[in-house]
Amino acid sequence: VIYPPHSKLTDKEKTSICYLSFPDSNSGCLGDTQFCFRFRRAPGRKVSLCCFLDQLDRDLPVYLKKDPAYYYGYVYFRQVRDKSLKRGYFQKSLVLISKLPYVRLFRTMLKQIAPEYFEKSEAFLEAVCSDVDRWPPPIPGKILHLPIMGTIMKLRIPTYRDKPGTTPIVQNMHEADAPISMALPTVHEVDLFRCFCPVFFHIQMLWELVLLGEPLVVMAPSPSESSETVLALVSCISPLKYCSDFRPYFTIHDSEFKEYTTRTQAPPSVILGVTNPFFAKTLQHWPHIIRIGDIKLPGEVPKQVKVKKLKNLKTLDSKPGVYTSYKPYLNKDEEIVKQLQKGVQQKRPTEAQSVILRRYFLELTESFIIPLERYVASLMPLQKCISPWKSPPQLRQFSQDDFMKTLEKAGPQLTSGLKGDWIGLYRHFLKSPNFDGWFRSRQKEMTQKLEALHLEALCNENLVFWSQKHTEVETVDLVLKLKNKLLQADRERLPVKTDTLKKLQTHINDIILALPDDLQDILLKTGTT
């Protein structure tokens, strides 16, 4: 069943969803299981609602922006014994498909509706959809109240202006007449400490592998463990965006199965979460494998575990751990390990452990990225180079050698006490998809800033006086160029003050009014080229 019935999915997408909505038979997931997957959208699909979502997308932090090429599937799977059925089991999945990576929100929502859906069936989905139709747009930064079957979820979607690592608290409502409400502390974060617990001693090495976009496979006993761990890995380099593909739950039926498991070329830059024992053979040539047992929170301090050699990984029964021959660039930070171990001994709540771990990853990522930010900012031309009568100047080229020279005085040592081969880590990072994605987005921002400064420079000129000293042809050309500038500012949402745009529009009108009547008529009607 697909709801709403008018939702369009291609046959290929339907097949992907069907295979990804059930755990592998070996997972033995009795009872209720929740997990998530991610799959490629069929090419050539008509894009709906995108303009609207794109506007909202601009205000999101980079790691929450939607990827137009992928959908997320959020699953609530139930398997219970039922002798009246031929197979002896009731097995059903309710799956929510969205472009948005709000794992915690959709997980909470499914928890609210799936158990009742299994009892009541399709009519219930209609009631759920009419609730969802009443939801306000997912505007970043606003407190949103989302009704769902008698409950109100209260939440806030982060914005790019939020200070990284801070989560504004969403208070619960306590009015007597208010419906039952629940405040979601976050829409997208997973329980980091719980996910990293099985590989506790290797968190820093895993951070390096994710940062460098290395091929990683997570072998887990069930889709909930594989998907949570993959999402935790992707989020550990936040506020950097992980720019390669990642699949929280990947099966042998996946349309990319051949592409990702071939031995004729090196494994691609992707993170896969798998549960099928078949992958222990198919992916044993991958350079980095994380093997996870059942995720349980440790009652006592986890024991120190060495990194295991890949040749020891033969089956899915292999002991949990990290199998790789990778040598980390940075020396191990013993402090974070001690801090988390102490938390385990003192029975510190897992949420508090996750906060400590998230802050640790954030500080590590920021120490790494600040020198790059500083160097890239220096590629911006000086404001005095911007002339209203010439095209905006270009950014200077990124030079690896010049950047490396800046590290001696302004490197990560200014904010991090960690020793090690930072230079080697940067060299490796500059070849990775994560650097490419990060640099492109910085380039775009800076180019838009230059366009905005150019617009301001034009506004400060006496354009009417200029047009009086030039021919009509030149003046018409200027008007058309200025109109195009205004359009571009609106289309690309350039960082320009509204007053500047109004001033430019006034300049255009004044220039047109100074021209002969026949030209005025044409130019006032003309939009832009």
PDB file of C-alpha atoms in Angstrom, residues 33-250:
ATOM      1  CA  THR A  33      12.490  -2.846  15.320  1.00  0.00           C
ATOM      2  CA  GLN A  34      13.163   0.681  14.043  1.00  0.00           C
ATOM      3  CA  PHE A  35      15.864   1.603  11.535  1.00  0.00           C
ATOM      4  CA  CYS A  36      16.489   3.812   8.561  1.00  0.00           C
ATOM      5  CA  PHE A  37      17.895   3.462   5.038  1.00  0.00           C
ATOM      6  CA  ARG A  38      18.869   5.769   2.176  1.00  0.00           C
ATOM      7  CA  PHE A  39      18.463   5.048  -1.526  1.00  0.00           C
ATOM      8  CA  ARG A  40      19.078   6.740  -4.853  1.00  0.00           C
ATOM      9  CA  ARG A  41      16.184   8.485  -6.517  1.00  0.00           C
ATOM     10  CA  ALA A  42      15.383   7.340 -10.029  1.00  0.00           C
ATOM     11  CA  PRO A  43      17.039   9.644 -12.587  1.00  0.00           C
ATOM     12  CA  GLY A  44      14.857  11.944 -14.685  1.00  0.00           C
ATOM     13  CA  ARG A  45      12.235  12.326 -11.962  1.00  0.00           C
ATOM     14  CA  LYS A  46      10.101  15.454 -12.001  1.00  0.00           C
ATOM     15  CA  VAL A  47      10.999  17.636  -9.054  1.00  0.00           C
ATOM     16  CA  SER A  48       8.046  18.755  -6.971  1.00  0.00           C
ATOM     17  CA  LEU A  49       7.909  21.255  -4.124  1.00  0.00           C
ATOM     18  CA  CYS A  50      11.604  21.801  -4.619  1.00  0.00           C
ATOM     19  CA  CYS A  51      11.598  25.560  -5.022  1.00  0.00           C
ATOM     20  CA  PHE A  52       9.881  25.874  -1.669  1.00  0.00           C
ATOM     21  CA  LEU A  53      12.143  23.369   0.088  1.00  0.00           C
ATOM     22  CA  ASP A  54      15.201  24.978  -1.538  1.00  0.00           C
ATOM     23  CA  GLN A  55      14.385  28.303   0.109  1.00  0.00           C
ATOM     24  CA  LEU A  56      14.225  26.582   3.504  1.00  0.00           C
ATOM     25  CA  ASP A  57      17.365  24.611   2.661  1.00  0.00           C
ATOM     26  CA  ARG A  58      19.420  27.806   2.483  1.00  0.00           C
ATOM     27  CA  ASP A  59      18.953  28.481   6.191  1.00  0.00           C
ATOM     28  CA  LEU A  60      19.970  24.982   7.296  1.00  0.00           C
ATOM     29  CA  PRO A  61      23.443  24.028   8.548  1.00  0.00           C
ATOM     30  CA  VAL A  62      25.364  22.444   5.672  1.00  0.00           C
ATOM     31  CA  TYR A  63      25.180  18.908   7.136  1.00  0.00           C
ATOM     32  CA  LEU A  64      21.328  19.011   7.190  1.00  0.00           C
ATOM     33  CA  LYS A  65      20.816  20.244   3.638  1.00  0.00           C
ATOM     34  CA  LYS A  66      18.882  17.730   1.572  1.00  0.00           C
ATOM     35  CA  ASP A  67      20.614  15.818  -1.186  1.00  0.00           C
ATOM     36  CA  PRO A  68      18.339  15.918  -4.269  1.00  0.00           C
ATOM     37  CA  ALA A  69      19.694  12.554  -5.472  1.00  0.00           C
ATOM     38  CA  TYR A  70      18.557  10.547  -2.409  1.00  0.00           C
ATOM     39  CA  TYR A  71      15.530   9.642  -0.327  1.00  0.00           C
ATOM     40  CA  TYR A  72      15.537   8.441   3.271  1.00  0.00           C
ATOM     41  CA  GLY A  73      13.318   5.580   4.370  1.00  0.00           C
ATOM     42  CA  TYR A  74      12.349   5.409   8.061  1.00  0.00           C
ATOM     43  CA  VAL A  75      11.118   1.948   9.049  1.00  0.00           C
ATOM     44  CA  TYR A  76       9.045   0.492  11.876  1.00  0.00           C
ATOM     45  CA  PHE A  77       9.099  -3.310  11.486  1.00  0.00           C
ATOM     46  CA  ARG A  78       7.033  -5.745  13.531  1.00  0.00           C
ATOM     47  CA  GLN A  79       7.507  -9.507  13.654  1.00  0.00           C
ATOM     48  CA  VAL A  80       5.432 -11.584  16.088  1.00  0.00           C
ATOM     49  CA  ARG A  81       4.455 -15.248  16.238  1.00  0.00           C
ATOM     50  CA  ASP A  82       1.005 -15.919  14.810  1.00  0.00           C
ATOM     51  CA  LYS A  83      -0.051 -19.537  14.318  1.00  0.00           C
ATOM     52  CA  SER A  84      -3.066 -18.532  12.212  1.00  0.00           C
ATOM     53  CA  LEU A  85      -0.756 -17.328   9.425  1.00  0.00           C
ATOM     54  CA  LYS A  86       0.845 -19.717   6.923  1.00  0.00           C
ATOM     55  CA  ARG A  87       4.420 -18.711   7.787  1.00  0.00           C
ATOM     56  CA  GLY A  88       3.684 -18.766  11.522  1.00  0.00           C
ATOM     57  CA  TYR A  89       4.620 -15.070  11.868  1.00  0.00           C
ATOM     58  CA  PHE A  90       2.998 -11.682  11.431  1.00  0.00           C
ATOM     59  CA  GLN A  91       5.565  -9.536   9.559  1.00  0.00           C
ATOM     60  CA  LYS A  92       4.881  -5.976   8.493  1.00  0.00           C
ATOM     61  CA  SER A  93       6.775  -2.723   7.989  1.00  0.00           C
ATOM     62  CA  LEU A  94       5.478   0.817   7.987  1.00  0.00           C
ATOM     63  CA  VAL A  95       7.929   3.013   6.043  1.00  0.00           C
ATOM     64  CA  LEU A  96       8.035   6.771   5.868  1.00  0.00           C
ATOM     65  CA  ILE A  97       9.842   8.205   2.799  1.00  0.00           C
ATOM     66  CA  SER A  98      11.317  11.706   2.990  1.00  0.00           C
ATOM     67  CA  LYS A  99      14.027  13.887   1.487  1.00  0.00           C
ATOM     68  CA  LEU A 100      14.744  15.224   4.977  1.00  0.00           C
ATOM     69  CA  PRO A 101      17.429  13.660   7.211  1.00  0.00           C
ATOM     70  CA  TYR A 102      15.485  14.253  10.457  1.00  0.00           C
ATOM     71  CA  VAL A 103      16.048  10.787  11.941  1.00  0.00           C
ATOM     72  CA  ARG A 104      14.913  11.571  15.465  1.00  0.00           C
ATOM     73  CA  LEU A 105      11.722  13.329  14.361  1.00  0.00           C
ATOM     74  CA  PHE A 106      10.541  10.573  12.013  1.00  0.00           C
ATOM     75  CA  ARG A 107      11.564   7.860  14.426  1.00  0.00           C
ATOM     76  CA  THR A 108       9.434   9.476  17.152  1.00  0.00           C
ATOM     77  CA  MET A 109       6.541   9.913  14.737  1.00  0.00           C
ATOM     78  CA  LEU A 110       6.627   6.254  13.647  1.00  0.00           C
ATOM     79  CA  LYS A 111       6.696   5.154  17.281  1.00  0.00           C
ATOM     80  CA  GLN A 112       3.458   7.090  17.725  1.00  0.00           C
ATOM     81  CA  ILE A 113       1.612   5.728  14.699  1.00  0.00           C
ATOM     82  CA  ALA A 114       3.000   2.304  13.690  1.00  0.00           C
ATOM     83  CA  PRO A 115       1.639   0.147  16.584  1.00  0.00           C
ATOM     84  CA  GLU A 116      -1.848   1.529  16.000  1.00  0.00           C
ATOM     85  CA  TYR A 117      -1.542   1.136  12.224  1.00  0.00           C
ATOM     86  CA  PHE A 118      -0.782  -2.592  12.612  1.00  0.00           C
ATOM     87  CA  GLU A 119      -4.081  -2.930  14.504  1.00  0.00           C
ATOM     88  CA  LYS A 120      -6.251  -0.640  12.368  1.00  0.00           C
ATOM     89  CA  SER A 121      -4.767  -0.786   8.854  1.00  0.00           C
ATOM     90  CA  GLU A 122      -5.243   1.638   5.931  1.00  0.00           C
ATOM     91  CA  ALA A 123      -8.006   3.950   7.201  1.00  0.00           C
ATOM     92  CA  PHE A 124      -5.682   4.919  10.027  1.00  0.00           C
ATOM     93  CA  LEU A 125      -3.050   6.160   7.528  1.00  0.00           C
ATOM     94  CA  GLU A 126      -5.607   8.548   6.073  1.00  0.00           C
ATOM     95  CA  ALA A 127      -6.127  10.076   9.513  1.00  0.00           C
ATOM     96  CA  VAL A 128      -2.322  10.335   9.981  1.00  0.00           C
ATOM     97  CA  CYS A 129      -1.945  12.094   6.619  1.00  0.00           C
ATOM     98  CA  SER A 130      -4.649  14.620   7.423  1.00  0.00           C
ATOM     99  CA  ASP A 131      -2.673  15.460  10.608  1.00  0.00           C
ATOM    100  CA  VAL A 132       0.553  15.840   8.614  1.00  0.00           C
ATOM    101  CA  ASP A 133      -1.282  18.121   6.152  1.00  0.00           C
ATOM    102  CA  ARG A 134      -1.782  20.543   9.058  1.00  0.00           C
ATOM    103  CA  TRP A 135       1.934  20.741   9.833  1.00  0.00           C
ATOM    104  CA  PRO A 136       3.555  24.157   9.309  1.00  0.00           C
ATOM    105  CA  PRO A 137       6.456  24.388   6.806  1.00  0.00           C
ATOM    106  CA  PRO A 138       9.745  23.022   8.258  1.00  0.00           C
ATOM    107  CA  ILE A 139      11.245  26.490   8.774  1.00  0.00           C
ATOM    108  CA  PRO A 140      14.692  26.354  10.425  1.00  0.00           C
ATOM    109  CA  GLY A 141      14.988  28.269  13.710  1.00  0.00           C
ATOM    110  CA  LYS A 142      11.265  28.357  14.559  1.00  0.00           C
ATOM    111  CA  ILE A 143       9.635  26.350  17.343  1.00  0.00           C
ATOM    112  CA  LEU A 144       7.243  24.044  15.482  1.00  0.00           C
ATOM    113  CA  HIS A 145       4.186  22.252  16.889  1.00  0.00           C
ATOM    114  CA  LEU A 146       3.353  19.124  14.900  1.00  0.00           C
ATOM    115  CA  PRO A 147       0.097  17.325  15.744  1.00  0.00           C
ATOM    116  CA  ILE A 148       0.143  13.563  15.305  1.00  0.00           C
ATOM    117  CA  MET A 149      -2.782  11.382  16.421  1.00  0.00           C
ATOM    118  CA  GLY A 150      -3.650  13.202  19.626  1.00  0.00           C
ATOM    119  CA  THR A 151      -0.073  14.149  20.538  1.00  0.00           C
ATOM    120  CA  ILE A 152       1.822  17.316  19.717  1.00  0.00           C
ATOM    121  CA  MET A 153       5.523  17.055  18.913  1.00  0.00           C
ATOM    122  CA  LYS A 154       7.337  20.261  19.757  1.00  0.00           C
ATOM    123  CA  LEU A 155      10.700  20.819  18.092  1.00  0.00           C
ATOM    124  CA  ARG A 156      13.131  23.218  16.476  1.00  0.00           C
ATOM    125  CA  ILE A 157      15.079  22.622  13.261  1.00  0.00           C
ATOM    126  CA  PRO A 158      18.627  24.091  13.539  1.00  0.00           C
ATOM    127  CA  THR A 159      19.818  26.984  11.352  1.00  0.00           C
ATOM    128  CA  TYR A 160      23.286  27.719   9.975  1.00  0.00           C
ATOM    129  CA  ARG A 161      23.453  30.686  12.378  1.00  0.00           C
ATOM    130  CA  ASP A 162      23.332  28.442  15.467  1.00  0.00           C
ATOM    131  CA  LYS A 163      26.645  28.157  17.258  1.00  0.00           C
ATOM    132  CA  PRO A 164      27.892  24.607  16.471  1.00  0.00           C
ATOM    133  CA  GLY A 165      27.442  22.268  19.403  1.00  0.00           C
ATOM    134  CA  THR A 166      24.601  24.229  20.998  1.00  0.00           C
ATOM    135  CA  THR A 167      21.013  23.033  20.997  1.00  0.00           C
ATOM    136  CA  PRO A 168      18.423  25.622  22.039  1.00  0.00           C
ATOM    137  CA  ILE A 169      16.201  23.932  24.619  1.00  0.00           C
ATOM    138  CA  VAL A 170      12.620  23.282  23.552  1.00  0.00           C
ATOM    139  CA  GLN A 171      10.492  23.401  26.709  1.00  0.00           C
ATOM    140  CA  ASN A 172       7.562  21.067  27.245  1.00  0.00           C
ATOM    141  CA  MET A 173       4.135  22.663  27.542  1.00  0.00           C
ATOM    142  CA  HIS A 174       2.419  22.353  30.890  1.00  0.00           C
ATOM    143  CA  GLU A 175      -0.899  24.079  30.271  1.00  0.00           C
ATOM    144  CA  ALA A 176      -3.761  22.032  31.679  1.00  0.00           C
ATOM    145  CA  ASP A 177      -5.851  22.172  28.517  1.00  0.00           C
ATOM    146  CA  ALA A 178      -2.981  21.443  26.117  1.00  0.00           C
ATOM    147  CA  PRO A 179      -3.037  18.026  24.390  1.00  0.00           C
ATOM    148  CA  ILE A 180      -0.316  15.596  25.415  1.00  0.00           C
ATOM    149  CA  SER A 181       2.878  17.073  24.087  1.00  0.00           C
ATOM    150  CA  MET A 182       6.459  15.947  23.831  1.00  0.00           C
ATOM    151  CA  ALA A 183       9.475  18.132  23.274  1.00  0.00           C
ATOM    152  CA  LEU A 184      12.142  16.676  20.995  1.00  0.00           C
ATOM    153  CA  PRO A 185      15.623  17.768  22.117  1.00  0.00           C
ATOM    154  CA  THR A 186      16.878  17.310  18.539  1.00  0.00           C
ATOM    155  CA  VAL A 187      15.424  16.439  15.127  1.00  0.00           C
ATOM    156  CA  HIS A 188      18.483  14.703  13.685  1.00  0.00           C
ATOM    157  CA  GLU A 189      21.012  13.518  16.274  1.00  0.00           C
ATOM    158  CA  VAL A 190      21.565   9.856  17.169  1.00  0.00           C
ATOM    159  CA  ASP A 191      22.773   8.528  20.521  1.00  0.00           C
ATOM    160  CA  LEU A 192      26.507   8.896  19.789  1.00  0.00           C
ATOM    161  CA  PHE A 193      27.860   7.200  22.895  1.00  0.00           C
ATOM    162  CA  ARG A 194      25.608   4.170  22.526  1.00  0.00           C
ATOM    163  CA  CYS A 195      26.661   3.768  18.881  1.00  0.00           C
ATOM    164  CA  PHE A 196      30.393   4.149  19.508  1.00  0.00           C
ATOM    165  CA  CYS A 197      30.422   2.023  22.657  1.00  0.00           C
ATOM    166  CA  PRO A 198      31.450  -1.226  20.890  1.00  0.00           C
ATOM    167  CA  VAL A 199      34.433   0.555  19.267  1.00  0.00           C
ATOM    168  CA  PHE A 200      35.056   2.918  22.166  1.00  0.00           C
ATOM    169  CA  PHE A 201      38.881   2.952  21.937  1.00  0.00           C
ATOM    170  CA  HIS A 202      39.008   3.714  18.215  1.00  0.00           C
ATOM    171  CA  ILE A 203      36.784   6.803  18.043  1.00  0.00           C
ATOM    172  CA  GLN A 204      39.633   9.088  17.016  1.00  0.00           C
ATOM    173  CA  MET A 205      40.807   6.763  14.263  1.00  0.00           C
ATOM    174  CA  LEU A 206      37.219   6.435  12.999  1.00  0.00           C
ATOM    175  CA  TRP A 207      36.948  10.244  12.963  1.00  0.00           C
ATOM    176  CA  GLU A 208      40.052  10.356  10.694  1.00  0.00           C
ATOM    177  CA  LEU A 209      38.653   7.664   8.371  1.00  0.00           C
ATOM    178  CA  VAL A 210      35.323   9.520   7.991  1.00  0.00           C
ATOM    179  CA  LEU A 211      37.062  12.896   7.553  1.00  0.00           C
ATOM    180  CA  LEU A 212      39.232  11.439   4.751  1.00  0.00           C
ATOM    181  CA  GLY A 213      36.248   9.785   3.020  1.00  0.00           C
ATOM    182  CA  GLU A 214      37.785   6.306   3.313  1.00  0.00           C
ATOM    183  CA  PRO A 215      35.651   3.267   2.295  1.00  0.00           C
ATOM    184  CA  LEU A 216      34.094   1.934   5.515  1.00  0.00           C
ATOM    185  CA  VAL A 217      31.752  -0.976   6.135  1.00  0.00           C
ATOM    186  CA  VAL A 218      29.824  -1.541   9.368  1.00  0.00           C
ATOM    187  CA  MET A 219      28.859  -5.202   9.922  1.00  0.00           C
ATOM    188  CA  ALA A 220      26.117  -5.424  12.517  1.00  0.00           C
ATOM    189  CA  PRO A 221      23.607  -8.017  13.775  1.00  0.00           C
ATOM    190  CA  SER A 222      20.527  -5.964  12.809  1.00  0.00           C
ATOM    191  CA  PRO A 223      19.500  -2.974  10.651  1.00  0.00           C
ATOM    192  CA  SER A 224      18.833  -0.795  13.704  1.00  0.00           C
ATOM    193  CA  GLU A 225      22.456  -1.197  14.853  1.00  0.00           C
ATOM    194  CA  SER A 226      23.909  -0.804  11.370  1.00  0.00           C
ATOM    195  CA  SER A 227      21.849   2.314  10.573  1.00  0.00           C
ATOM    196  CA  GLU A 228      22.496   4.041  13.922  1.00  0.00           C
ATOM    197  CA  THR A 229      26.246   3.380  13.648  1.00  0.00           C
ATOM    198  CA  VAL A 230      26.502   4.665  10.056  1.00  0.00           C
ATOM    199  CA  LEU A 231      24.568   7.828  10.995  1.00  0.00           C
ATOM    200  CA  ALA A 232      26.830   8.308  14.044  1.00  0.00           C
ATOM    201  CA  LEU A 233      29.940   8.000  11.837  1.00  0.00           C
ATOM    202  CA  VAL A 234      28.620  10.518   9.300  1.00  0.00           C
ATOM    203  CA  SER A 235      27.770  12.989  12.085  1.00  0.00           C
ATOM    204  CA  CYS A 236      31.130  12.736  13.875  1.00  0.00           C
ATOM    205  CA  ILE A 237      32.781  15.270  11.509  1.00  0.00           C
ATOM    206  CA  SER A 238      29.981  17.822  11.991  1.00  0.00           C
ATOM    207  CA  PRO A 239      29.842  20.803  11.320  1.00  0.00           C
ATOM    208  CA  LEU A 240      31.642  19.557   8.179  1.00  0.00           C
ATOM    209  CA  LYS A 241      29.329  17.855   5.706  1.00  0.00           C
ATOM    210  CA  TYR A 242      30.146  14.252   4.817  1.00  0.00           C
ATOM    211  CA  CYS A 243      30.121  14.548   1.003  1.00  0.00           C
ATOM    212  CA  SER A 244      30.320  10.908  -0.150  1.00  0.00           C
ATOM    213  CA  ASP A 245      27.537   8.337  -0.309  1.00  0.00           C
ATOM    214  CA  PHE A 246      26.478   6.517   2.860  1.00  0.00           C
ATOM    215  CA  ARG A 247      23.951   3.724   3.295  1.00  0.00           C
ATOM    216  CA  PRO A 248      22.710   3.132   6.851  1.00  0.00           C
ATOM    217  CA  TYR A 249      21.337  -0.259   5.722  1.00  0.00           C
ATOM    218  CA  PHE A 250      22.565  -1.882   2.515  1.00  0.00           C
TER     219      PHE A 250
END
